[in-house]
Amino acid sequence: MRTVQVYIEGQRLDLFDDEQINVTSTQQNVQDISKVFTDFSQSFSVPASPTNNEIFHHFYENDIGDFNDVNTLFDFNLRRDANIEIDYTPFRTGKISLEKAEVKNNRAYSYQITFYGDVLSLKDKFSNDKLVDIKLVTTD
């Protein structure tokens, strides 16, 4: 059986034993540069374990943390650097987005997250650059 490891900013997340992580790889017609996307996952859940609570800065609890110290708060609007490994072999690098926290019986139960590959789309990668702005490298 293969094991999956998920890391956010170098810190390994605890995973549910039975959780499935489905990563979709897409290739689109490059005729429309705005529609060329990279890998992404369906949202999946990770347990609200002590390790994950520390990584997500107790996101479920809005009265934990110092609002004057941004290092104690987890901004769910930001995507964090992440990577996925299968049997400790690198599989994908990209970003993780925290979607929500689930609370059961007044206790944190899980966090729902989504993985996105390194480049969201070629349009995001090149932004407002024009072909004339791209420097060609030639090898003779």
mmCIF file of N, CA, C and O in Angstrom, residues 31-134:
data_model
loop_
_atom_site.group_PDB
_atom_site.id
_atom_site.type_symbol
_atom_site.label_atom_id
_atom_site.label_comp_id
_atom_site.label_asym_id
_atom_site.label_seq_id
_atom_site.Cartn_x
_atom_site.Cartn_y
_atom_site.Cartn_z
ATOM 1 N N GLN A 31 -4.311 27.257 -27.722
ATOM 2 C CA GLN A 31 -4.780 28.355 -28.554
ATOM 3 C C GLN A 31 -5.348 29.478 -27.686
ATOM 4 O O GLN A 31 -5.276 30.638 -28.049
ATOM 5 N N ASP A 32 -5.937 29.120 -26.554
ATOM 6 C CA ASP A 32 -6.473 30.118 -25.623
ATOM 7 C C ASP A 32 -5.627 30.062 -24.358
ATOM 8 O O ASP A 32 -5.833 29.215 -23.498
ATOM 9 N N ILE A 33 -4.658 30.960 -24.254
ATOM 10 C CA ILE A 33 -3.680 30.938 -23.159
ATOM 11 C C ILE A 33 -4.325 31.081 -21.786
ATOM 12 O O ILE A 33 -3.792 30.631 -20.792
ATOM 13 N N SER A 34 -5.505 31.667 -21.704
ATOM 14 C CA SER A 34 -6.156 31.858 -20.409
ATOM 15 C C SER A 34 -6.749 30.566 -19.863
ATOM 16 O O SER A 34 -7.161 30.514 -18.721
ATOM 17 N N LYS A 35 -6.790 29.518 -20.690
ATOM 18 C CA LYS A 35 -7.438 28.274 -20.268
ATOM 19 C C LYS A 35 -6.472 27.109 -20.131
ATOM 20 O O LYS A 35 -6.874 25.965 -20.177
ATOM 21 N N VAL A 36 -5.191 27.374 -19.981
ATOM 22 C CA VAL A 36 -4.214 26.322 -19.764
ATOM 23 C C VAL A 36 -3.929 26.271 -18.272
ATOM 24 O O VAL A 36 -3.357 27.185 -17.710
ATOM 25 N N PHE A 37 -4.371 25.218 -17.627
ATOM 26 C CA PHE A 37 -4.268 25.102 -16.179
ATOM 27 C C PHE A 37 -3.284 24.017 -15.788
ATOM 28 O O PHE A 37 -2.898 23.193 -16.598
ATOM 29 N N THR A 38 -2.951 23.990 -14.529
ATOM 30 C CA THR A 38 -2.047 22.994 -13.993
ATOM 31 C C THR A 38 -2.819 22.023 -13.109
ATOM 32 O O THR A 38 -4.039 22.025 -13.080
ATOM 33 N N ASP A 39 -2.099 21.209 -12.363
ATOM 34 C CA ASP A 39 -2.707 20.214 -11.493
ATOM 35 C C ASP A 39 -3.466 20.873 -10.350
ATOM 36 O O ASP A 39 -3.098 21.952 -9.887
ATOM 37 N N PHE A 40 -4.517 20.187 -9.896
ATOM 38 C CA PHE A 40 -5.255 20.621 -8.721
ATOM 39 C C PHE A 40 -5.913 19.407 -8.104
ATOM 40 O O PHE A 40 -6.027 18.356 -8.736
ATOM 41 N N SER A 41 -6.326 19.524 -6.860
ATOM 42 C CA SER A 41 -7.011 18.415 -6.197
ATOM 43 C C SER A 41 -8.448 18.802 -5.906
ATOM 44 O O SER A 41 -8.795 19.980 -5.873
ATOM 45 N N GLN A 42 -9.263 17.792 -5.693
ATOM 46 C CA GLN A 42 -10.560 18.039 -5.095
ATOM 47 C C GLN A 42 -10.266 18.444 -3.657
ATOM 48 O O GLN A 42 -9.218 18.107 -3.108
ATOM 49 N N SER A 43 -11.173 19.159 -3.032
ATOM 50 C CA SER A 43 -10.968 19.488 -1.617
ATOM 51 C C SER A 43 -10.894 18.195 -0.824
ATOM 52 O O SER A 43 -11.606 17.233 -1.115
ATOM 53 N N PHE A 44 -9.998 18.156 0.144
ATOM 54 C CA PHE A 44 -9.905 16.990 1.018
ATOM 55 C C PHE A 44 -9.705 17.452 2.449
ATOM 56 O O PHE A 44 -9.343 18.602 2.700
ATOM 57 N N SER A 45 -9.993 16.566 3.369
ATOM 58 C CA SER A 45 -9.950 16.908 4.792
ATOM 59 C C SER A 45 -8.729 16.319 5.457
ATOM 60 O O SER A 45 -8.300 15.211 5.126
ATOM 61 N N VAL A 46 -8.203 17.066 6.410
ATOM 62 C CA VAL A 46 -7.140 16.584 7.287
ATOM 63 C C VAL A 46 -7.624 16.768 8.717
ATOM 64 O O VAL A 46 -8.403 17.679 8.999
ATOM 65 N N PRO A 47 -7.200 15.899 9.622
ATOM 66 C CA PRO A 47 -7.700 16.000 10.996
ATOM 67 C C PRO A 47 -7.199 17.244 11.717
ATOM 68 O O PRO A 47 -6.137 17.777 11.397
ATOM 69 N N ALA A 48 -7.969 17.685 12.685
ATOM 70 C CA ALA A 48 -7.561 18.807 13.535
ATOM 71 C C ALA A 48 -6.718 18.238 14.680
ATOM 72 O O ALA A 48 -7.068 18.319 15.850
ATOM 73 N N SER A 49 -5.588 17.660 14.312
ATOM 74 C CA SER A 49 -4.659 17.082 15.284
ATOM 75 C C SER A 49 -3.831 18.205 15.900
ATOM 76 O O SER A 49 -3.816 19.329 15.381
ATOM 77 N N PRO A 50 -3.126 17.939 16.985
ATOM 78 C CA PRO A 50 -2.263 18.985 17.559
ATOM 79 C C PRO A 50 -1.260 19.546 16.530
ATOM 80 O O PRO A 50 -1.031 20.753 16.481
ATOM 81 N N THR A 51 -0.687 18.677 15.694
ATOM 82 C CA THR A 51 0.258 19.131 14.666
ATOM 83 C C THR A 51 -0.421 20.044 13.662
ATOM 84 O O THR A 51 0.066 21.137 13.367
ATOM 85 N N ASN A 52 -1.573 19.614 13.134
ATOM 86 C CA ASN A 52 -2.275 20.421 12.137
ATOM 87 C C ASN A 52 -2.822 21.710 12.741
ATOM 88 O O ASN A 52 -2.837 22.745 12.082
ATOM 89 N N ASN A 53 -3.273 21.650 13.993
ATOM 90 C CA ASN A 53 -3.745 22.873 14.656
ATOM 91 C C ASN A 53 -2.627 23.908 14.745
ATOM 92 O O ASN A 53 -2.853 25.106 14.562
ATOM 93 N N GLU A 54 -1.417 23.432 14.999
ATOM 94 C CA GLU A 54 -0.279 24.350 15.072
ATOM 95 C C GLU A 54 0.043 24.923 13.694
ATOM 96 O O GLU A 54 0.289 26.121 13.547
ATOM 97 N N ILE A 55 0.019 24.080 12.673
ATOM 98 C CA ILE A 55 0.309 24.543 11.310
ATOM 99 C C ILE A 55 -0.722 25.566 10.856
ATOM 100 O O ILE A 55 -0.375 26.592 10.271
ATOM 101 N N PHE A 56 -1.998 25.307 11.141
ATOM 102 C CA PHE A 56 -3.069 26.208 10.727
ATOM 103 C C PHE A 56 -3.390 27.273 11.777
ATOM 104 O O PHE A 56 -4.372 28.001 11.654
ATOM 105 N N HIS A 57 -2.559 27.367 12.802
ATOM 106 C CA HIS A 57 -2.688 28.391 13.850
ATOM 107 C C HIS A 57 -4.092 28.390 14.472
ATOM 108 O O HIS A 57 -4.674 29.460 14.680
ATOM 109 N N HIS A 58 -4.623 27.187 14.736
ATOM 110 C CA HIS A 58 -5.953 27.056 15.362
ATOM 111 C C HIS A 58 -6.987 27.908 14.620
ATOM 112 O O HIS A 58 -7.773 28.630 15.220
ATOM 113 N N PHE A 59 -6.994 27.797 13.298
ATOM 114 C CA PHE A 59 -7.871 28.592 12.437
ATOM 115 C C PHE A 59 -9.333 28.539 12.886
ATOM 116 O O PHE A 59 -10.055 29.524 12.767
ATOM 117 N N TYR A 60 -9.777 27.412 13.406
ATOM 118 C CA TYR A 60 -11.173 27.222 13.816
ATOM 119 C C TYR A 60 -11.551 28.095 15.005
ATOM 120 O O TYR A 60 -12.715 28.351 15.266
ATOM 121 N N GLU A 61 -10.573 28.564 15.747
ATOM 122 C CA GLU A 61 -10.814 29.292 16.997
ATOM 123 C C GLU A 61 -10.441 30.752 16.800
ATOM 124 O O GLU A 61 -9.274 31.102 16.767
ATOM 125 N N ASN A 62 -11.434 31.617 16.665
ATOM 126 C CA ASN A 62 -11.128 33.010 16.355
ATOM 127 C C ASN A 62 -10.618 33.821 17.540
ATOM 128 O O ASN A 62 -10.209 34.950 17.368
ATOM 129 N N ASP A 63 -10.615 33.255 18.726
ATOM 130 C CA ASP A 63 -10.092 34.030 19.860
ATOM 131 C C ASP A 63 -8.688 33.580 20.267
ATOM 132 O O ASP A 63 -8.174 34.014 21.285
ATOM 133 N N ILE A 64 -8.066 32.709 19.465
ATOM 134 C CA ILE A 64 -6.677 32.318 19.720
ATOM 135 C C ILE A 64 -5.796 33.107 18.778
ATOM 136 O O ILE A 64 -6.061 33.195 17.584
ATOM 137 N N GLY A 65 -4.758 33.671 19.286
ATOM 138 C CA GLY A 65 -3.838 34.440 18.453
ATOM 139 C C GLY A 65 -3.901 35.912 18.803
ATOM 140 O O GLY A 65 -4.868 36.411 19.339
ATOM 141 N N ASP A 66 -2.838 36.583 18.480
ATOM 142 C CA ASP A 66 -2.711 38.004 18.725
ATOM 143 C C ASP A 66 -2.927 38.727 17.401
ATOM 144 O O ASP A 66 -2.133 38.602 16.473
ATOM 145 N N PHE A 67 -4.024 39.469 17.291
ATOM 146 C CA PHE A 67 -4.343 40.136 16.039
ATOM 147 C C PHE A 67 -3.324 41.208 15.681
ATOM 148 O O PHE A 67 -3.294 41.691 14.568
ATOM 149 N N ASN A 68 -2.457 41.580 16.611
ATOM 150 C CA ASN A 68 -1.396 42.538 16.319
ATOM 151 C C ASN A 68 -0.132 41.849 15.823
ATOM 152 O O ASN A 68 0.796 42.495 15.386
ATOM 153 N N ASP A 69 -0.099 40.517 15.933
ATOM 154 C CA ASP A 69 1.064 39.748 15.490
ATOM 155 C C ASP A 69 0.611 38.813 14.374
ATOM 156 O O ASP A 69 -0.012 37.793 14.634
ATOM 157 N N VAL A 70 0.924 39.153 13.124
ATOM 158 C CA VAL A 70 0.465 38.359 11.983
ATOM 159 C C VAL A 70 1.041 36.950 11.977
ATOM 160 O O VAL A 70 0.509 36.064 11.325
ATOM 161 N N ASN A 71 2.117 36.700 12.707
ATOM 162 C CA ASN A 71 2.700 35.362 12.754
ATOM 163 C C ASN A 71 1.846 34.376 13.538
ATOM 164 O O ASN A 71 2.044 33.174 13.450
ATOM 165 N N THR A 72 0.896 34.869 14.334
ATOM 166 C CA THR A 72 0.056 33.967 15.121
ATOM 167 C C THR A 72 -1.287 33.707 14.446
ATOM 168 O O THR A 72 -2.096 32.971 14.977
ATOM 169 N N LEU A 73 -1.520 34.317 13.293
ATOM 170 C CA LEU A 73 -2.788 34.144 12.588
ATOM 171 C C LEU A 73 -2.554 33.436 11.262
ATOM 172 O O LEU A 73 -1.546 33.652 10.608
ATOM 173 N N PHE A 74 -3.495 32.594 10.858
ATOM 174 C CA PHE A 74 -3.420 31.927 9.561
ATOM 175 C C PHE A 74 -4.389 32.625 8.629
ATOM 176 O O PHE A 74 -5.589 32.590 8.831
ATOM 177 N N ASP A 75 -3.865 33.282 7.633
ATOM 178 C CA ASP A 75 -4.690 34.008 6.674
ATOM 179 C C ASP A 75 -5.149 33.030 5.598
ATOM 180 O O ASP A 75 -4.367 32.606 4.747
ATOM 181 N N PHE A 76 -6.428 32.664 5.640
ATOM 182 C CA PHE A 76 -6.925 31.680 4.683
ATOM 183 C C PHE A 76 -7.039 32.238 3.273
ATOM 184 O O PHE A 76 -7.249 31.496 2.321
ATOM 185 N N ASN A 77 -6.865 33.535 3.118
ATOM 186 C CA ASN A 77 -6.882 34.130 1.780
ATOM 187 C C ASN A 77 -5.587 33.861 1.019
ATOM 188 O O ASN A 77 -5.546 34.018 -0.199
ATOM 189 N N LEU A 78 -4.536 33.489 1.725
ATOM 190 C CA LEU A 78 -3.243 33.238 1.097
ATOM 191 C C LEU A 78 -3.052 31.750 0.853
ATOM 192 O O LEU A 78 -3.390 30.930 1.707
ATOM 193 N N ARG A 79 -2.505 31.426 -0.290
ATOM 194 C CA ARG A 79 -2.143 30.032 -0.575
ATOM 195 C C ARG A 79 -0.710 29.827 -0.119
ATOM 196 O O ARG A 79 0.162 30.654 -0.376
ATOM 197 N N ARG A 80 -0.482 28.725 0.565
ATOM 198 C CA ARG A 80 0.838 28.432 1.139
ATOM 199 C C ARG A 80 1.596 27.436 0.275
ATOM 200 O O ARG A 80 1.003 26.545 -0.325
ATOM 201 N N ASP A 81 2.925 27.572 0.241
ATOM 202 C CA ASP A 81 3.757 26.624 -0.484
ATOM 203 C C ASP A 81 3.517 25.227 0.061
ATOM 204 O O ASP A 81 3.427 25.027 1.282
ATOM 205 N N ALA A 82 3.411 24.264 -0.851
ATOM 206 C CA ALA A 82 3.116 22.897 -0.433
ATOM 207 C C ALA A 82 3.713 21.901 -1.410
ATOM 208 O O ALA A 82 4.071 22.253 -2.537
ATOM 209 N N ASN A 83 3.831 20.677 -0.963
ATOM 210 C CA ASN A 83 4.218 19.595 -1.855
ATOM 211 C C ASN A 83 3.589 18.293 -1.379
ATOM 212 O O ASN A 83 3.259 18.137 -0.201
ATOM 213 N N ILE A 84 3.407 17.403 -2.333
ATOM 214 C CA ILE A 84 2.831 16.087 -2.057
ATOM 215 C C ILE A 84 3.878 15.049 -2.431
ATOM 216 O O ILE A 84 4.516 15.145 -3.486
ATOM 217 N N GLU A 85 4.042 14.069 -1.566
ATOM 218 C CA GLU A 85 4.951 12.958 -1.828
ATOM 219 C C GLU A 85 4.168 11.655 -1.743
ATOM 220 O O GLU A 85 3.201 11.559 -0.984
ATOM 221 N N ILE A 86 4.587 10.701 -2.513
ATOM 222 C CA ILE A 86 4.023 9.352 -2.435
ATOM 223 C C ILE A 86 5.169 8.431 -2.058
ATOM 224 O O ILE A 86 6.170 8.346 -2.779
ATOM 225 N N ASP A 87 5.040 7.753 -0.930
ATOM 226 C CA ASP A 87 6.115 6.905 -0.393
ATOM 227 C C ASP A 87 7.427 7.683 -0.324
ATOM 228 O O ASP A 87 8.482 7.187 -0.697
ATOM 229 N N TYR A 88 7.343 8.933 0.120
ATOM 230 C CA TYR A 88 8.486 9.830 0.317
ATOM 231 C C TYR A 88 9.200 10.192 -0.993
ATOM 232 O O TYR A 88 10.318 10.679 -0.974
ATOM 233 N N THR A 89 8.537 9.983 -2.120
ATOM 234 C CA THR A 89 9.061 10.385 -3.415
ATOM 235 C C THR A 89 8.276 11.602 -3.882
ATOM 236 O O THR A 89 7.043 11.562 -3.879
ATOM 237 N N PRO A 90 8.948 12.695 -4.267
ATOM 238 C CA PRO A 90 8.215 13.896 -4.693
ATOM 239 C C PRO A 90 7.220 13.574 -5.818
ATOM 240 O O PRO A 90 7.541 12.862 -6.766
ATOM 241 N N PHE A 91 5.998 14.095 -5.677
ATOM 242 C CA PHE A 91 4.939 13.880 -6.666
ATOM 243 C C PHE A 91 4.550 15.201 -7.322
ATOM 244 O O PHE A 91 4.597 15.333 -8.522
ATOM 245 N N ARG A 92 4.152 16.206 -6.534
ATOM 246 C CA ARG A 92 3.751 17.507 -7.061
ATOM 247 C C ARG A 92 4.158 18.598 -6.075
ATOM 248 O O ARG A 92 4.158 18.396 -4.871
ATOM 249 N N THR A 93 4.481 19.771 -6.619
ATOM 250 C CA THR A 93 4.701 20.959 -5.797
ATOM 251 C C THR A 93 3.679 21.999 -6.210
ATOM 252 O O THR A 93 3.200 21.988 -7.343
ATOM 253 N N GLY A 94 3.358 22.878 -5.278
ATOM 254 C CA GLY A 94 2.377 23.914 -5.584
ATOM 255 C C GLY A 94 1.988 24.699 -4.358
ATOM 256 O O GLY A 94 2.837 25.044 -3.533
ATOM 257 N N LYS A 95 0.689 24.908 -4.216
ATOM 258 C CA LYS A 95 0.144 25.701 -3.115
ATOM 259 C C LYS A 95 -1.042 24.973 -2.509
ATOM 260 O O LYS A 95 -1.748 24.238 -3.190
ATOM 261 N N ILE A 96 -1.243 25.221 -1.216
ATOM 262 C CA ILE A 96 -2.418 24.691 -0.514
ATOM 263 C C ILE A 96 -3.259 25.874 -0.069
ATOM 264 O O ILE A 96 -2.741 26.872 0.428
ATOM 265 N N SER A 97 -4.545 25.727 -0.259
ATOM 266 C CA SER A 97 -5.506 26.736 0.170
ATOM 267 C C SER A 97 -6.383 26.137 1.263
ATOM 268 O O SER A 97 -6.936 25.043 1.091
ATOM 269 N N LEU A 98 -6.500 26.828 2.377
ATOM 270 C CA LEU A 98 -7.376 26.394 3.466
ATOM 271 C C LEU A 98 -8.780 26.892 3.166
ATOM 272 O O LEU A 98 -9.000 28.090 3.004
ATOM 273 N N GLU A 99 -9.727 25.961 3.053
ATOM 274 C CA GLU A 99 -11.100 26.310 2.694
ATOM 275 C C GLU A 99 -11.956 26.591 3.928
ATOM 276 O O GLU A 99 -12.665 27.582 3.992
ATOM 277 N N LYS A 100 -11.904 25.674 4.905
ATOM 278 C CA LYS A 100 -12.719 25.850 6.106
ATOM 279 C C LYS A 100 -12.273 24.868 7.185
ATOM 280 O O LYS A 100 -11.505 23.954 6.933
ATOM 281 N N ALA A 101 -12.775 25.090 8.377
ATOM 282 C CA ALA A 101 -12.558 24.183 9.495
ATOM 283 C C ALA A 101 -13.910 23.628 9.919
ATOM 284 O O ALA A 101 -14.916 24.345 9.904
ATOM 285 N N GLU A 102 -13.925 22.349 10.275
ATOM 286 C CA GLU A 102 -15.166 21.726 10.738
ATOM 287 C C GLU A 102 -15.075 21.486 12.244
ATOM 288 O O GLU A 102 -14.082 20.953 12.736
ATOM 289 N N VAL A 103 -16.115 21.909 12.949
ATOM 290 C CA VAL A 103 -16.182 21.748 14.398
ATOM 291 C C VAL A 103 -17.338 20.814 14.719
ATOM 292 O O VAL A 103 -18.444 20.986 14.211
ATOM 293 N N LYS A 104 -17.058 19.798 15.550
ATOM 294 C CA LYS A 104 -18.100 18.871 16.002
ATOM 295 C C LYS A 104 -18.105 18.855 17.516
ATOM 296 O O LYS A 104 -17.052 18.734 18.142
ATOM 297 N N ASN A 105 -19.280 18.981 18.094
ATOM 298 C CA ASN A 105 -19.427 18.979 19.558
ATOM 299 C C ASN A 105 -18.498 19.994 20.223
ATOM 300 O O ASN A 105 -17.825 19.696 21.212
ATOM 301 N N ASN A 106 -18.424 21.183 19.639
ATOM 302 C CA ASN A 106 -17.600 22.279 20.158
ATOM 303 C C ASN A 106 -16.105 21.978 20.169
ATOM 304 O O ASN A 106 -15.359 22.573 20.930
ATOM 305 N N ARG A 107 -15.677 21.039 19.342
ATOM 306 C CA ARG A 107 -14.252 20.715 19.231
ATOM 307 C C ARG A 107 -13.877 20.689 17.764
ATOM 308 O O ARG A 107 -14.641 20.241 16.914
ATOM 309 N N ALA A 108 -12.690 21.155 17.475
ATOM 310 C CA ALA A 108 -12.210 21.110 16.096
ATOM 311 C C ALA A 108 -12.115 19.653 15.663
ATOM 312 O O ALA A 108 -11.601 18.804 16.390
ATOM 313 N N TYR A 109 -12.613 19.372 14.466
ATOM 314 C CA TYR A 109 -12.582 18.008 13.944
ATOM 315 C C TYR A 109 -11.650 17.888 12.740
ATOM 316 O O TYR A 109 -10.826 16.977 12.671
ATOM 317 N N SER A 110 -11.774 18.830 11.790
ATOM 318 C CA SER A 110 -10.966 18.722 10.578
ATOM 319 C C SER A 110 -10.816 20.081 9.896
ATOM 320 O O SER A 110 -11.527 21.032 10.214
ATOM 321 N N TYR A 111 -9.876 20.099 8.947
ATOM 322 C CA TYR A 111 -9.667 21.247 8.075
ATOM 323 C C TYR A 111 -9.874 20.767 6.643
ATOM 324 O O TYR A 111 -9.419 19.693 6.279
ATOM 325 N N GLN A 112 -10.549 21.560 5.849
ATOM 326 C CA GLN A 112 -10.731 21.224 4.442
ATOM 327 C C GLN A 112 -9.775 22.080 3.626
ATOM 328 O O GLN A 112 -9.773 23.312 3.749
ATOM 329 N N ILE A 113 -8.951 21.424 2.803
ATOM 330 C CA ILE A 113 -7.930 22.116 2.030
ATOM 331 C C ILE A 113 -7.987 21.675 0.561
ATOM 332 O O ILE A 113 -8.548 20.630 0.242
ATOM 333 N N THR A 114 -7.383 22.480 -0.304
ATOM 334 C CA THR A 114 -7.281 22.165 -1.722
ATOM 335 C C THR A 114 -5.849 22.417 -2.165
ATOM 336 O O THR A 114 -5.238 23.412 -1.783
ATOM 337 N N PHE A 115 -5.326 21.508 -2.973
ATOM 338 C CA PHE A 115 -3.971 21.628 -3.522
ATOM 339 C C PHE A 115 -4.050 22.156 -4.946
ATOM 340 O O PHE A 115 -4.880 21.711 -5.740
ATOM 341 N N TYR A 116 -3.183 23.118 -5.276
ATOM 342 C CA TYR A 116 -3.066 23.658 -6.632
ATOM 343 C C TYR A 116 -1.616 23.525 -7.071
ATOM 344 O O TYR A 116 -0.708 23.795 -6.292
ATOM 345 N N GLY A 117 -1.392 23.155 -8.307
ATOM 346 C CA GLY A 117 -0.040 23.035 -8.840
ATOM 347 C C GLY A 117 0.679 24.373 -8.858
ATOM 348 O O GLY A 117 0.097 25.425 -8.567
ATOM 349 N N ASP A 118 1.953 24.338 -9.247
ATOM 350 C CA ASP A 118 2.799 25.538 -9.232
ATOM 351 C C ASP A 118 2.241 26.711 -10.025
ATOM 352 O O ASP A 118 2.349 27.847 -9.615
ATOM 353 N N VAL A 119 1.669 26.465 -11.175
ATOM 354 C CA VAL A 119 1.148 27.534 -12.021
ATOM 355 C C VAL A 119 -0.354 27.344 -12.143
ATOM 356 O O VAL A 119 -0.819 26.285 -12.542
ATOM 357 N N LEU A 120 -1.126 28.364 -11.771
ATOM 358 C CA LEU A 120 -2.578 28.253 -11.867
ATOM 359 C C LEU A 120 -3.020 28.280 -13.324
ATOM 360 O O LEU A 120 -3.865 27.530 -13.744
ATOM 361 N N SER A 121 -2.454 29.131 -14.109
ATOM 362 C CA SER A 121 -2.717 29.175 -15.543
ATOM 363 C C SER A 121 -1.582 29.928 -16.198
ATOM 364 O O SER A 121 -0.862 30.679 -15.535
ATOM 365 N N LEU A 122 -1.415 29.734 -17.490
ATOM 366 C CA LEU A 122 -0.366 30.480 -18.178
ATOM 367 C C LEU A 122 -0.636 31.976 -18.126
ATOM 368 O O LEU A 122 0.287 32.787 -18.054
ATOM 369 N N LYS A 123 -1.896 32.342 -18.118
ATOM 370 C CA LYS A 123 -2.251 33.762 -18.022
ATOM 371 C C LYS A 123 -1.748 34.336 -16.695
ATOM 372 O O LYS A 123 -1.233 35.449 -16.647
ATOM 373 N N ASP A 124 -1.891 33.550 -15.590
ATOM 374 C CA ASP A 124 -1.370 34.005 -14.298
ATOM 375 C C ASP A 124 0.154 34.102 -14.339
ATOM 376 O O ASP A 124 0.742 35.022 -13.774
ATOM 377 N N LYS A 125 0.782 33.153 -15.011
ATOM 378 C CA LYS A 125 2.242 33.110 -15.064
ATOM 379 C C LYS A 125 2.821 34.304 -15.814
ATOM 380 O O LYS A 125 3.757 34.941 -15.372
ATOM 381 N N PHE A 126 2.217 34.619 -16.962
ATOM 382 C CA PHE A 126 2.758 35.689 -17.794
ATOM 383 C C PHE A 126 2.105 37.032 -17.548
ATOM 384 O O PHE A 126 2.591 38.054 -18.018
ATOM 385 N N SER A 127 0.973 37.033 -16.857
ATOM 386 C CA SER A 127 0.286 38.258 -16.475
ATOM 387 C C SER A 127 0.044 39.166 -17.683
ATOM 388 O O SER A 127 -0.589 38.764 -18.638
ATOM 389 N N ASN A 128 0.590 40.377 -17.639
ATOM 390 C CA ASN A 128 0.376 41.347 -18.712
ATOM 391 C C ASN A 128 1.534 41.407 -19.702
ATOM 392 O O ASN A 128 1.601 42.322 -20.525
ATOM 393 N N ASP A 129 2.469 40.446 -19.607
ATOM 394 C CA ASP A 129 3.598 40.434 -20.530
ATOM 395 C C ASP A 129 3.100 40.229 -21.960
ATOM 396 O O ASP A 129 2.133 39.507 -22.207
ATOM 397 N N LYS A 130 3.779 40.856 -22.879
ATOM 398 C CA LYS A 130 3.494 40.711 -24.308
ATOM 399 C C LYS A 130 4.601 39.864 -24.932
ATOM 400 O O LYS A 130 5.695 39.743 -24.379
ATOM 401 N N LEU A 131 4.317 39.279 -26.085
ATOM 402 C CA LEU A 131 5.329 38.480 -26.765
ATOM 403 C C LEU A 131 6.606 39.275 -27.013
ATOM 404 O O LEU A 131 7.709 38.746 -26.919
ATOM 405 N N VAL A 132 6.465 40.541 -27.284
ATOM 406 C CA VAL A 132 7.616 41.392 -27.529
ATOM 407 C C VAL A 132 8.505 41.515 -26.281
ATOM 408 O O VAL A 132 9.700 41.766 -26.383
ATOM 409 N N ASP A 133 7.922 41.296 -25.077
ATOM 410 C CA ASP A 133 8.671 41.405 -23.829
ATOM 411 C C ASP A 133 9.473 40.150 -23.495
ATOM 412 O O ASP A 133 10.342 40.162 -22.634
ATOM 413 N N ILE A 134 9.169 39.058 -24.162
ATOM 414 C CA ILE A 134 9.836 37.790 -23.868
ATOM 415 C C ILE A 134 11.193 37.752 -24.551
ATOM 416 O O ILE A 134 11.294 37.975 -25.760
#
